[in-house]
Coordinates of C-alpha atoms in Angstrom, one line a residue:
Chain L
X1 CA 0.0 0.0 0.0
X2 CA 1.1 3.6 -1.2
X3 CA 2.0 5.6 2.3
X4 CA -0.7 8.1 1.9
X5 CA -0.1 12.1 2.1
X6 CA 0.4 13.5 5.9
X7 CA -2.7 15.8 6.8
X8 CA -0.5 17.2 9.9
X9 CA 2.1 19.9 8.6
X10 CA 5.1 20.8 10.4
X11 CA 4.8 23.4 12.4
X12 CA 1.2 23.1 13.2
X13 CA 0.8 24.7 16.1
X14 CA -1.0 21.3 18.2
X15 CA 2.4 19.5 17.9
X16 CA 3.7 20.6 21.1
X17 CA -0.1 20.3 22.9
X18 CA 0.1 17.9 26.2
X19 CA -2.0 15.0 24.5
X20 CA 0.3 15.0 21.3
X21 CA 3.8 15.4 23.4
X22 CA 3.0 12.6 25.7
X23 CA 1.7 10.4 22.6
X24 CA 4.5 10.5 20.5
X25 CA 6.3 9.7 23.6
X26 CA 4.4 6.8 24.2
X27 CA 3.9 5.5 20.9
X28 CA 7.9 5.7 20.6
X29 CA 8.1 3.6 23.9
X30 CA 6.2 1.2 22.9
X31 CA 7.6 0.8 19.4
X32 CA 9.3 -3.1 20.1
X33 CA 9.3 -3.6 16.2
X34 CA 11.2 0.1 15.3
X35 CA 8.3 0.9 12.7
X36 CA 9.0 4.5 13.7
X37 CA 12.2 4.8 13.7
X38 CA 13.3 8.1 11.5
X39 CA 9.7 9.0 11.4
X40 CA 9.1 12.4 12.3
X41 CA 6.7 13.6 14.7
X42 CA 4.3 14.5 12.5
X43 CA 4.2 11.3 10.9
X44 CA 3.8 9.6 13.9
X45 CA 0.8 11.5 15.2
X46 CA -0.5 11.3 11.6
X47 CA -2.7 8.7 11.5
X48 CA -4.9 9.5 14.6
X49 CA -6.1 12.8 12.5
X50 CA -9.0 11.0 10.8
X51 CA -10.5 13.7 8.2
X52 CA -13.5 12.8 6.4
X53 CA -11.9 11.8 3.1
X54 CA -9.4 9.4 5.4
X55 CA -12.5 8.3 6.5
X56 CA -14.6 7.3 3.6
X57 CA -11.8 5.0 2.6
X58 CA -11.9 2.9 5.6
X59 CA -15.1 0.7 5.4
X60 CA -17.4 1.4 7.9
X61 CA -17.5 -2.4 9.6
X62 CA -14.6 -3.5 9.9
X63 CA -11.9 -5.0 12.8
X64 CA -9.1 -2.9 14.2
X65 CA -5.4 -4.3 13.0
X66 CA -2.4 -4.3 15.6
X67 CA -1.0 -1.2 15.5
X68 CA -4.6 0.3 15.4
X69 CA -5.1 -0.9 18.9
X70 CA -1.6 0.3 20.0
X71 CA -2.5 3.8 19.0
X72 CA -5.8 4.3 20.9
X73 CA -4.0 2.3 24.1
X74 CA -1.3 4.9 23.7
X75 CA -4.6 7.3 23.5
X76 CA -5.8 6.4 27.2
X77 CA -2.5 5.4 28.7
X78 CA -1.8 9.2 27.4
X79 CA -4.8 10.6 29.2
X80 CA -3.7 8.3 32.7
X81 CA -0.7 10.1 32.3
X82 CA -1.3 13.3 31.8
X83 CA -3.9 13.1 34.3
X84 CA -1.4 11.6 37.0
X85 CA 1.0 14.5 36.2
X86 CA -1.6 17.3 36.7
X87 CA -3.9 15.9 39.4
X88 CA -0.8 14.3 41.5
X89 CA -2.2 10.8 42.3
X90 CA -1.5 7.5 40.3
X91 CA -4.0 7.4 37.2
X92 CA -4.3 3.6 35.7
X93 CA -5.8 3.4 32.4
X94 CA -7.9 0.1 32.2
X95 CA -8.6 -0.5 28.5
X96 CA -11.2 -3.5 26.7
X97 CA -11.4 -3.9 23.3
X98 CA -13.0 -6.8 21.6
X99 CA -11.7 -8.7 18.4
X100 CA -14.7 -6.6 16.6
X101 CA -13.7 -3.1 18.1
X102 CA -15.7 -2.2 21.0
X103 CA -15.0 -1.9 24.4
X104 CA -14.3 0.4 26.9
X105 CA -11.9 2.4 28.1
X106 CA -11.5 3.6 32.0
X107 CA -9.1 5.5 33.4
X108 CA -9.0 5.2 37.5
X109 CA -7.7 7.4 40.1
X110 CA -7.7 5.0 43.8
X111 CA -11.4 4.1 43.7
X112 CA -12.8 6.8 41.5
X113 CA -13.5 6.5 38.0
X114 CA -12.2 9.2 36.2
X115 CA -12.7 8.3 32.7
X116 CA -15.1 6.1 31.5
X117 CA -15.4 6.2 27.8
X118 CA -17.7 3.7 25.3
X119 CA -15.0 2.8 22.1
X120 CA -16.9 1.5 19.0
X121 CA -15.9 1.7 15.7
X122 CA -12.0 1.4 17.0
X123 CA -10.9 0.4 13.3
X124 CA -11.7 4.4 12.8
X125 CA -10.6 6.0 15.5
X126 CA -9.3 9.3 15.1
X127 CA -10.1 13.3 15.6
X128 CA -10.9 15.1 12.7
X129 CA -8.0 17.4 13.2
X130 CA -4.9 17.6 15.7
X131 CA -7.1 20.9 17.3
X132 CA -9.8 18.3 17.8
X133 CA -7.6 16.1 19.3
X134 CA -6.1 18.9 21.7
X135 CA -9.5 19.7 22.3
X136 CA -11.5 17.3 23.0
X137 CA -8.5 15.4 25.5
X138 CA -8.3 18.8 27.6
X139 CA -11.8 18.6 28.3
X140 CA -11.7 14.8 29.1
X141 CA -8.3 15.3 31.5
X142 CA -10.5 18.8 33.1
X143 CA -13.2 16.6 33.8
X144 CA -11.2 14.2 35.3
X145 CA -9.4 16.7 37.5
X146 CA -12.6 18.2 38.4
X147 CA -13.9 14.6 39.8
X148 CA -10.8 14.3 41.4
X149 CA -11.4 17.3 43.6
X150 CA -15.0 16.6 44.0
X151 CA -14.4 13.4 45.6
X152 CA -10.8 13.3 46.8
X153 CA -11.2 10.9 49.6
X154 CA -12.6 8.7 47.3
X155 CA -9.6 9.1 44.9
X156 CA -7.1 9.2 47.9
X157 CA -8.6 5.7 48.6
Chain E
X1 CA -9.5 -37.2 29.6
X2 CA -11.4 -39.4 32.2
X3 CA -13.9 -37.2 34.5
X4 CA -12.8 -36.9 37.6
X5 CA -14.5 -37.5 40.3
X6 CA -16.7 -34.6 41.9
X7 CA -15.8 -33.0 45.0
X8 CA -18.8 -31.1 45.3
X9 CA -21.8 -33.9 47.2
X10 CA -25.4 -33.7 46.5
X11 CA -26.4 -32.2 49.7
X12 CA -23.5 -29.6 50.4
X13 CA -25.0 -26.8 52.1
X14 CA -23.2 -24.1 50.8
X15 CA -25.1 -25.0 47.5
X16 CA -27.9 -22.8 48.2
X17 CA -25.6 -19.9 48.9
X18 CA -25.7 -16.6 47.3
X19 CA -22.8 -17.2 44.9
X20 CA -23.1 -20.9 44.2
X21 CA -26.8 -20.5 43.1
X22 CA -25.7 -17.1 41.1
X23 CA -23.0 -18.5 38.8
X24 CA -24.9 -21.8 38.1
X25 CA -27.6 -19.5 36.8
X26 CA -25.0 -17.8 35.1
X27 CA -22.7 -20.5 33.5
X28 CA -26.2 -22.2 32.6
X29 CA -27.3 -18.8 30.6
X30 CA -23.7 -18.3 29.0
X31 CA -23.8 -22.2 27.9
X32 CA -24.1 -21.8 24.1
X33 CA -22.8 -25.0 23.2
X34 CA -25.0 -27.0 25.8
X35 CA -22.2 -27.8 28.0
X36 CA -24.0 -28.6 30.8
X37 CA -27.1 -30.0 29.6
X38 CA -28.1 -32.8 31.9
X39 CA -25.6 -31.7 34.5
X40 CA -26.3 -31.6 38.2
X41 CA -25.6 -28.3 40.1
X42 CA -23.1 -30.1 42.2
X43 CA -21.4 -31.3 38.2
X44 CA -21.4 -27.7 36.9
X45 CA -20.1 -25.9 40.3
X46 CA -17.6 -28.8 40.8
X47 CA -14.8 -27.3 39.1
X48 CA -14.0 -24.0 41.0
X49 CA -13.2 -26.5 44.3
X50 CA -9.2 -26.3 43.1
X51 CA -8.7 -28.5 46.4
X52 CA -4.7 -29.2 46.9
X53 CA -4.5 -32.9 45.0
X54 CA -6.2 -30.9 42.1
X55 CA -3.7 -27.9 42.1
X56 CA -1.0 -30.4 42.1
X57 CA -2.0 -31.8 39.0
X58 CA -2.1 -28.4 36.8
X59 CA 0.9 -26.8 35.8
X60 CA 2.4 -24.0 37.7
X61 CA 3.0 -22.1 34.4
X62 CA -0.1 -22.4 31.5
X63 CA -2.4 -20.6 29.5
X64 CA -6.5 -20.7 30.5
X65 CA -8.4 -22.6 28.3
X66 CA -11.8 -21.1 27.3
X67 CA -13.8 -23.0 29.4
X68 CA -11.3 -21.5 32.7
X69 CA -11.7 -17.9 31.4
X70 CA -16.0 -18.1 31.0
X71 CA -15.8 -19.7 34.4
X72 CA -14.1 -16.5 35.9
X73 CA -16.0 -14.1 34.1
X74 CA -19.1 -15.9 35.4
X75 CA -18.0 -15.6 39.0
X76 CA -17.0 -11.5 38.6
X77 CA -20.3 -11.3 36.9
X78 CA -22.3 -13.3 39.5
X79 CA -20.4 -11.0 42.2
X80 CA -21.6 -7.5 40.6
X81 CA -25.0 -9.4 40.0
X82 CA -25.2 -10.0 43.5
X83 CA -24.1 -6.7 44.4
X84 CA -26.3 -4.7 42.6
X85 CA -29.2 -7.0 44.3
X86 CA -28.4 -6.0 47.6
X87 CA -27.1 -2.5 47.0
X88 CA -29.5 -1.6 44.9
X89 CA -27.7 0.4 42.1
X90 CA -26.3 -0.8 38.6
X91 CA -23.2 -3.2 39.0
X92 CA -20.8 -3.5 36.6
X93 CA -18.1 -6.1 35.7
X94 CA -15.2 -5.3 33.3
X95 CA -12.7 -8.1 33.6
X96 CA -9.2 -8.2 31.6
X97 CA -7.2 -11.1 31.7
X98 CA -4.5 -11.7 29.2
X99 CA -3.5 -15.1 27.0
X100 CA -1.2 -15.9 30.0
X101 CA -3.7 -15.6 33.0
X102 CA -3.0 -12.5 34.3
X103 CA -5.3 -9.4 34.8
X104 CA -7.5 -7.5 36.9
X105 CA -11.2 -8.0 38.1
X106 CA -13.2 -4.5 38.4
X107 CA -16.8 -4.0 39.4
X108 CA -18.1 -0.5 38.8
X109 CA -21.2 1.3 40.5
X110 CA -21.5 4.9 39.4
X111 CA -18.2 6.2 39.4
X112 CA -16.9 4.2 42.3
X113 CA -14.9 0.8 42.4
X114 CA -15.9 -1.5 44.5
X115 CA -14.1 -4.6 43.7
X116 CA -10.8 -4.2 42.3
X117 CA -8.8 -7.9 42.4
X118 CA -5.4 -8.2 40.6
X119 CA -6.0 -11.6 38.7
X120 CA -2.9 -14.2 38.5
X121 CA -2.3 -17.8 37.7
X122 CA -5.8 -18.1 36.2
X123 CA -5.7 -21.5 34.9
X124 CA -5.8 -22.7 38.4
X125 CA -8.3 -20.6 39.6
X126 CA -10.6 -22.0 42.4
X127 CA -11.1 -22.2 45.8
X128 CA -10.1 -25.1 48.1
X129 CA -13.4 -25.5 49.1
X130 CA -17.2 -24.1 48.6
X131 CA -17.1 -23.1 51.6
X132 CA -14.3 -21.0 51.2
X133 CA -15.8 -19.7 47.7
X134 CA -18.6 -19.1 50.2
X135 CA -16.8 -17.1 52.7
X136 CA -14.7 -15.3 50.4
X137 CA -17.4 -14.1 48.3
X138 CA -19.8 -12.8 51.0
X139 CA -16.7 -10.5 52.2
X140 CA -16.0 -9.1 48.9
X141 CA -20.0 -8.0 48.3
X142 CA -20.1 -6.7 52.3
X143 CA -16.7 -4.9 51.7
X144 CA -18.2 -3.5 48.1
X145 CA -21.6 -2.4 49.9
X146 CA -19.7 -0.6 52.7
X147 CA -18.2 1.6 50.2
X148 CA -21.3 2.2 48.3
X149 CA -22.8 3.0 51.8
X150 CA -19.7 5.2 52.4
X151 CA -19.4 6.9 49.1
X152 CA -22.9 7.2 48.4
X153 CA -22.9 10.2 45.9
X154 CA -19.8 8.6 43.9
X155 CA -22.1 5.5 43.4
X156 CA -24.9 7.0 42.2
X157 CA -23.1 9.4 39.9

Protein backbone atom coordinates (compact mmCIF):
# COMPACT_ATOMS: atom_id res chain seq x y z
CA UNK A 1 0.00 0.00 0.00
CA UNK A 2 1.07 3.65 -1.16
CA UNK A 3 1.99 5.63 2.33
CA UNK A 4 -0.71 8.09 1.95
CA UNK A 5 -0.09 12.05 2.05
CA UNK A 6 0.43 13.52 5.85
CA UNK A 7 -2.74 15.84 6.82
CA UNK A 8 -0.50 17.22 9.92
CA UNK A 9 2.11 19.90 8.63
CA UNK A 10 5.11 20.76 10.39
CA UNK A 11 4.79 23.41 12.36
CA UNK A 12 1.18 23.10 13.18
CA UNK A 13 0.78 24.70 16.06
CA UNK A 14 -1.01 21.29 18.19
CA UNK A 15 2.45 19.49 17.89
CA UNK A 16 3.66 20.56 21.06
CA UNK A 17 -0.10 20.34 22.93
CA UNK A 18 0.10 17.93 26.25
CA UNK A 19 -1.96 15.02 24.52
CA UNK A 20 0.27 15.03 21.33
CA UNK A 21 3.81 15.42 23.38
CA UNK A 22 2.96 12.61 25.72
CA UNK A 23 1.67 10.43 22.63
CA UNK A 24 4.52 10.47 20.47
CA UNK A 25 6.26 9.65 23.64
CA UNK A 26 4.35 6.75 24.16
CA UNK A 27 3.88 5.53 20.89
CA UNK A 28 7.94 5.74 20.58
CA UNK A 29 8.10 3.63 23.87
CA UNK A 30 6.16 1.16 22.87
CA UNK A 31 7.56 0.84 19.37
CA UNK A 32 9.31 -3.15 20.11
CA UNK A 33 9.27 -3.58 16.21
CA UNK A 34 11.20 0.07 15.27
CA UNK A 35 8.34 0.93 12.70
CA UNK A 36 8.97 4.46 13.73
CA UNK A 37 12.24 4.79 13.70
CA UNK A 38 13.29 8.12 11.55
CA UNK A 39 9.70 9.00 11.42
CA UNK A 40 9.09 12.44 12.30
CA UNK A 41 6.71 13.55 14.73
CA UNK A 42 4.34 14.54 12.50
CA UNK A 43 4.24 11.33 10.94
CA UNK A 44 3.84 9.57 13.93
CA UNK A 45 0.83 11.50 15.17
CA UNK A 46 -0.49 11.32 11.64
CA UNK A 47 -2.72 8.67 11.48
CA UNK A 48 -4.95 9.55 14.55
CA UNK A 49 -6.09 12.83 12.47
CA UNK A 50 -8.98 11.01 10.77
CA UNK A 51 -10.49 13.65 8.23
CA UNK A 52 -13.54 12.79 6.44
CA UNK A 53 -11.88 11.81 3.13
CA UNK A 54 -9.36 9.44 5.37
CA UNK A 55 -12.50 8.33 6.48
CA UNK A 56 -14.64 7.35 3.62
CA UNK A 57 -11.81 5.02 2.57
CA UNK A 58 -11.89 2.93 5.57
CA UNK A 59 -15.09 0.69 5.38
CA UNK A 60 -17.42 1.36 7.88
CA UNK A 61 -17.48 -2.42 9.64
CA UNK A 62 -14.57 -3.48 9.93
CA UNK A 63 -11.92 -5.01 12.83
CA UNK A 64 -9.11 -2.90 14.24
CA UNK A 65 -5.40 -4.27 13.05
CA UNK A 66 -2.41 -4.29 15.62
CA UNK A 67 -1.03 -1.15 15.46
CA UNK A 68 -4.64 0.34 15.40
CA UNK A 69 -5.08 -0.88 18.87
CA UNK A 70 -1.65 0.33 20.03
CA UNK A 71 -2.54 3.85 19.01
CA UNK A 72 -5.77 4.29 20.93
CA UNK A 73 -3.98 2.33 24.07
CA UNK A 74 -1.31 4.86 23.71
CA UNK A 75 -4.56 7.34 23.53
CA UNK A 76 -5.76 6.42 27.17
CA UNK A 77 -2.47 5.35 28.73
CA UNK A 78 -1.80 9.18 27.45
CA UNK A 79 -4.82 10.58 29.19
CA UNK A 80 -3.69 8.33 32.68
CA UNK A 81 -0.67 10.15 32.34
CA UNK A 82 -1.26 13.27 31.84
CA UNK A 83 -3.95 13.14 34.26
CA UNK A 84 -1.39 11.57 37.02
CA UNK A 85 0.96 14.53 36.19
CA UNK A 86 -1.62 17.30 36.70
CA UNK A 87 -3.94 15.87 39.45
CA UNK A 88 -0.78 14.25 41.53
CA UNK A 89 -2.17 10.83 42.33
CA UNK A 90 -1.48 7.47 40.31
CA UNK A 91 -3.98 7.35 37.18
CA UNK A 92 -4.27 3.58 35.74
CA UNK A 93 -5.76 3.37 32.42
CA UNK A 94 -7.94 0.13 32.16
CA UNK A 95 -8.61 -0.52 28.45
CA UNK A 96 -11.21 -3.47 26.69
CA UNK A 97 -11.40 -3.93 23.27
CA UNK A 98 -12.97 -6.76 21.63
CA UNK A 99 -11.72 -8.68 18.39
CA UNK A 100 -14.74 -6.56 16.63
CA UNK A 101 -13.66 -3.05 18.06
CA UNK A 102 -15.72 -2.21 21.04
CA UNK A 103 -15.04 -1.93 24.41
CA UNK A 104 -14.32 0.39 26.85
CA UNK A 105 -11.85 2.37 28.13
CA UNK A 106 -11.50 3.61 31.97
CA UNK A 107 -9.06 5.53 33.41
CA UNK A 108 -9.03 5.16 37.55
CA UNK A 109 -7.66 7.36 40.08
CA UNK A 110 -7.65 4.99 43.79
CA UNK A 111 -11.37 4.12 43.73
CA UNK A 112 -12.77 6.76 41.53
CA UNK A 113 -13.53 6.54 37.96
CA UNK A 114 -12.25 9.24 36.21
CA UNK A 115 -12.74 8.33 32.74
CA UNK A 116 -15.08 6.10 31.45
CA UNK A 117 -15.37 6.18 27.81
CA UNK A 118 -17.74 3.71 25.34
CA UNK A 119 -15.00 2.81 22.15
CA UNK A 120 -16.87 1.47 19.03
CA UNK A 121 -15.92 1.71 15.68
CA UNK A 122 -12.05 1.37 16.98
CA UNK A 123 -10.88 0.39 13.33
CA UNK A 124 -11.72 4.36 12.78
CA UNK A 125 -10.60 6.02 15.49
CA UNK A 126 -9.33 9.26 15.07
CA UNK A 127 -10.05 13.28 15.61
CA UNK A 128 -10.92 15.10 12.66
CA UNK A 129 -7.97 17.38 13.23
CA UNK A 130 -4.94 17.59 15.70
CA UNK A 131 -7.11 20.91 17.27
CA UNK A 132 -9.81 18.27 17.79
CA UNK A 133 -7.58 16.05 19.31
CA UNK A 134 -6.09 18.88 21.69
CA UNK A 135 -9.51 19.70 22.34
CA UNK A 136 -11.53 17.32 23.03
CA UNK A 137 -8.50 15.37 25.54
CA UNK A 138 -8.28 18.81 27.63
CA UNK A 139 -11.77 18.59 28.27
CA UNK A 140 -11.71 14.81 29.13
CA UNK A 141 -8.27 15.29 31.47
CA UNK A 142 -10.48 18.76 33.10
CA UNK A 143 -13.20 16.64 33.84
CA UNK A 144 -11.24 14.22 35.29
CA UNK A 145 -9.43 16.70 37.47
CA UNK A 146 -12.63 18.17 38.38
CA UNK A 147 -13.91 14.63 39.79
CA UNK A 148 -10.81 14.25 41.44
CA UNK A 149 -11.38 17.32 43.55
CA UNK A 150 -14.97 16.58 44.02
CA UNK A 151 -14.39 13.35 45.57
CA UNK A 152 -10.77 13.32 46.79
CA UNK A 153 -11.20 10.93 49.57
CA UNK A 154 -12.56 8.69 47.26
CA UNK A 155 -9.62 9.05 44.90
CA UNK A 156 -7.10 9.18 47.90
CA UNK A 157 -8.63 5.65 48.63
CA UNK B 1 -9.47 -37.24 29.59
CA UNK B 2 -11.38 -39.37 32.18
CA UNK B 3 -13.85 -37.25 34.48
CA UNK B 4 -12.76 -36.89 37.56
CA UNK B 5 -14.51 -37.49 40.32
CA UNK B 6 -16.68 -34.61 41.87
CA UNK B 7 -15.79 -33.01 45.05
CA UNK B 8 -18.77 -31.09 45.26
CA UNK B 9 -21.82 -33.85 47.16
CA UNK B 10 -25.44 -33.70 46.50
CA UNK B 11 -26.42 -32.17 49.71
CA UNK B 12 -23.54 -29.58 50.36
CA UNK B 13 -25.01 -26.83 52.09
CA UNK B 14 -23.22 -24.09 50.82
CA UNK B 15 -25.08 -24.95 47.48
CA UNK B 16 -27.86 -22.82 48.19
CA UNK B 17 -25.61 -19.90 48.94
CA UNK B 18 -25.70 -16.65 47.31
CA UNK B 19 -22.81 -17.17 44.94
CA UNK B 20 -23.05 -20.86 44.20
CA UNK B 21 -26.83 -20.55 43.06
CA UNK B 22 -25.71 -17.09 41.09
CA UNK B 23 -23.04 -18.49 38.79
CA UNK B 24 -24.92 -21.83 38.11
CA UNK B 25 -27.58 -19.49 36.76
CA UNK B 26 -25.02 -17.80 35.07
CA UNK B 27 -22.72 -20.54 33.50
CA UNK B 28 -26.15 -22.16 32.56
CA UNK B 29 -27.33 -18.77 30.61
CA UNK B 30 -23.75 -18.28 28.96
CA UNK B 31 -23.79 -22.18 27.86
CA UNK B 32 -24.10 -21.84 24.12
CA UNK B 33 -22.84 -25.04 23.22
CA UNK B 34 -24.98 -26.97 25.81
CA UNK B 35 -22.20 -27.78 28.00
CA UNK B 36 -24.00 -28.58 30.85
CA UNK B 37 -27.12 -29.96 29.64
CA UNK B 38 -28.14 -32.83 31.93
CA UNK B 39 -25.61 -31.74 34.47
CA UNK B 40 -26.25 -31.56 38.17
CA UNK B 41 -25.56 -28.32 40.15
CA UNK B 42 -23.09 -30.09 42.16
CA UNK B 43 -21.40 -31.29 38.25
CA UNK B 44 -21.37 -27.74 36.90
CA UNK B 45 -20.13 -25.94 40.33
CA UNK B 46 -17.58 -28.77 40.81
CA UNK B 47 -14.84 -27.34 39.11
CA UNK B 48 -14.01 -24.03 41.03
CA UNK B 49 -13.23 -26.55 44.29
CA UNK B 50 -9.19 -26.29 43.13
CA UNK B 51 -8.69 -28.51 46.40
CA UNK B 52 -4.67 -29.17 46.90
CA UNK B 53 -4.52 -32.85 45.01
CA UNK B 54 -6.16 -30.87 42.08
CA UNK B 55 -3.74 -27.92 42.14
CA UNK B 56 -0.97 -30.38 42.09
CA UNK B 57 -2.03 -31.80 38.97
CA UNK B 58 -2.06 -28.43 36.82
CA UNK B 59 0.90 -26.83 35.83
CA UNK B 60 2.38 -23.97 37.66
CA UNK B 61 2.98 -22.05 34.42
CA UNK B 62 -0.08 -22.39 31.53
CA UNK B 63 -2.39 -20.63 29.49
CA UNK B 64 -6.50 -20.73 30.47
CA UNK B 65 -8.38 -22.62 28.29
CA UNK B 66 -11.81 -21.13 27.25
CA UNK B 67 -13.83 -23.02 29.39
CA UNK B 68 -11.34 -21.47 32.66
CA UNK B 69 -11.74 -17.90 31.41
CA UNK B 70 -15.97 -18.14 31.00
CA UNK B 71 -15.76 -19.67 34.37
CA UNK B 72 -14.05 -16.50 35.87
CA UNK B 73 -16.02 -14.05 34.08
CA UNK B 74 -19.06 -15.86 35.37
CA UNK B 75 -18.00 -15.56 39.03
CA UNK B 76 -16.96 -11.55 38.64
CA UNK B 77 -20.25 -11.26 36.92
CA UNK B 78 -22.29 -13.30 39.54
CA UNK B 79 -20.38 -10.96 42.20
CA UNK B 80 -21.64 -7.51 40.55
CA UNK B 81 -25.01 -9.35 39.99
CA UNK B 82 -25.23 -10.01 43.51
CA UNK B 83 -24.05 -6.67 44.43
CA UNK B 84 -26.28 -4.74 42.55
CA UNK B 85 -29.17 -6.95 44.26
CA UNK B 86 -28.39 -5.96 47.61
CA UNK B 87 -27.14 -2.54 46.96
CA UNK B 88 -29.51 -1.63 44.94
CA UNK B 89 -27.66 0.44 42.09
CA UNK B 90 -26.25 -0.83 38.59
CA UNK B 91 -23.17 -3.24 39.00
CA UNK B 92 -20.84 -3.53 36.61
CA UNK B 93 -18.14 -6.11 35.69
CA UNK B 94 -15.24 -5.25 33.35
CA UNK B 95 -12.69 -8.08 33.56
CA UNK B 96 -9.18 -8.18 31.60
CA UNK B 97 -7.23 -11.08 31.69
CA UNK B 98 -4.51 -11.70 29.16
CA UNK B 99 -3.53 -15.11 26.97
CA UNK B 100 -1.16 -15.89 29.98
CA UNK B 101 -3.66 -15.64 33.02
CA UNK B 102 -2.95 -12.50 34.26
CA UNK B 103 -5.34 -9.37 34.83
CA UNK B 104 -7.50 -7.54 36.86
CA UNK B 105 -11.16 -8.03 38.10
CA UNK B 106 -13.16 -4.51 38.42
CA UNK B 107 -16.81 -4.02 39.37
CA UNK B 108 -18.12 -0.53 38.83
CA UNK B 109 -21.20 1.32 40.55
CA UNK B 110 -21.53 4.88 39.36
CA UNK B 111 -18.16 6.18 39.36
CA UNK B 112 -16.94 4.23 42.33
CA UNK B 113 -14.87 0.76 42.44
CA UNK B 114 -15.91 -1.45 44.49
CA UNK B 115 -14.12 -4.60 43.68
CA UNK B 116 -10.77 -4.17 42.34
CA UNK B 117 -8.79 -7.93 42.37
CA UNK B 118 -5.41 -8.21 40.63
CA UNK B 119 -5.96 -11.61 38.75
CA UNK B 120 -2.87 -14.15 38.54
CA UNK B 121 -2.34 -17.83 37.75
CA UNK B 122 -5.79 -18.11 36.16
CA UNK B 123 -5.70 -21.51 34.89
CA UNK B 124 -5.81 -22.69 38.35
CA UNK B 125 -8.32 -20.57 39.58
CA UNK B 126 -10.58 -21.95 42.38
CA UNK B 127 -11.08 -22.15 45.81
CA UNK B 128 -10.15 -25.13 48.14
CA UNK B 129 -13.44 -25.47 49.11
CA UNK B 130 -17.17 -24.06 48.63
CA UNK B 131 -17.11 -23.11 51.60
CA UNK B 132 -14.34 -21.01 51.18
CA UNK B 133 -15.75 -19.67 47.73
CA UNK B 134 -18.62 -19.09 50.19
CA UNK B 135 -16.84 -17.05 52.66
CA UNK B 136 -14.66 -15.26 50.43
CA UNK B 137 -17.41 -14.15 48.27
CA UNK B 138 -19.75 -12.83 51.02
CA UNK B 139 -16.68 -10.55 52.20
CA UNK B 140 -16.02 -9.14 48.87
CA UNK B 141 -19.98 -8.04 48.35
CA UNK B 142 -20.08 -6.71 52.26
CA UNK B 143 -16.67 -4.93 51.68
CA UNK B 144 -18.24 -3.50 48.07
CA UNK B 145 -21.56 -2.39 49.89
CA UNK B 146 -19.73 -0.64 52.73
CA UNK B 147 -18.16 1.60 50.19
CA UNK B 148 -21.26 2.15 48.28
CA UNK B 149 -22.84 3.01 51.75
CA UNK B 150 -19.69 5.22 52.35
CA UNK B 151 -19.37 6.87 49.14
CA UNK B 152 -22.88 7.16 48.40
CA UNK B 153 -22.85 10.21 45.95
CA UNK B 154 -19.76 8.58 43.93
CA UNK B 155 -22.12 5.47 43.40
CA UNK B 156 -24.88 7.01 42.23
CA UNK B 157 -23.10 9.38 39.91
Amino acid sequence: MAQPALVVEAGDPFMTSDIVVEMVKQLRALDTYDTYEGWSEEKIIDPLVMTKERKREIPIIGDPDEITLARVKAYYNSIASLIEKKGGLMAVPVINITHEGFGRALVLVGKLIVVDKVLRDVHRFGFPSLEDLASKTDATIEKALGLITTYREVAEA
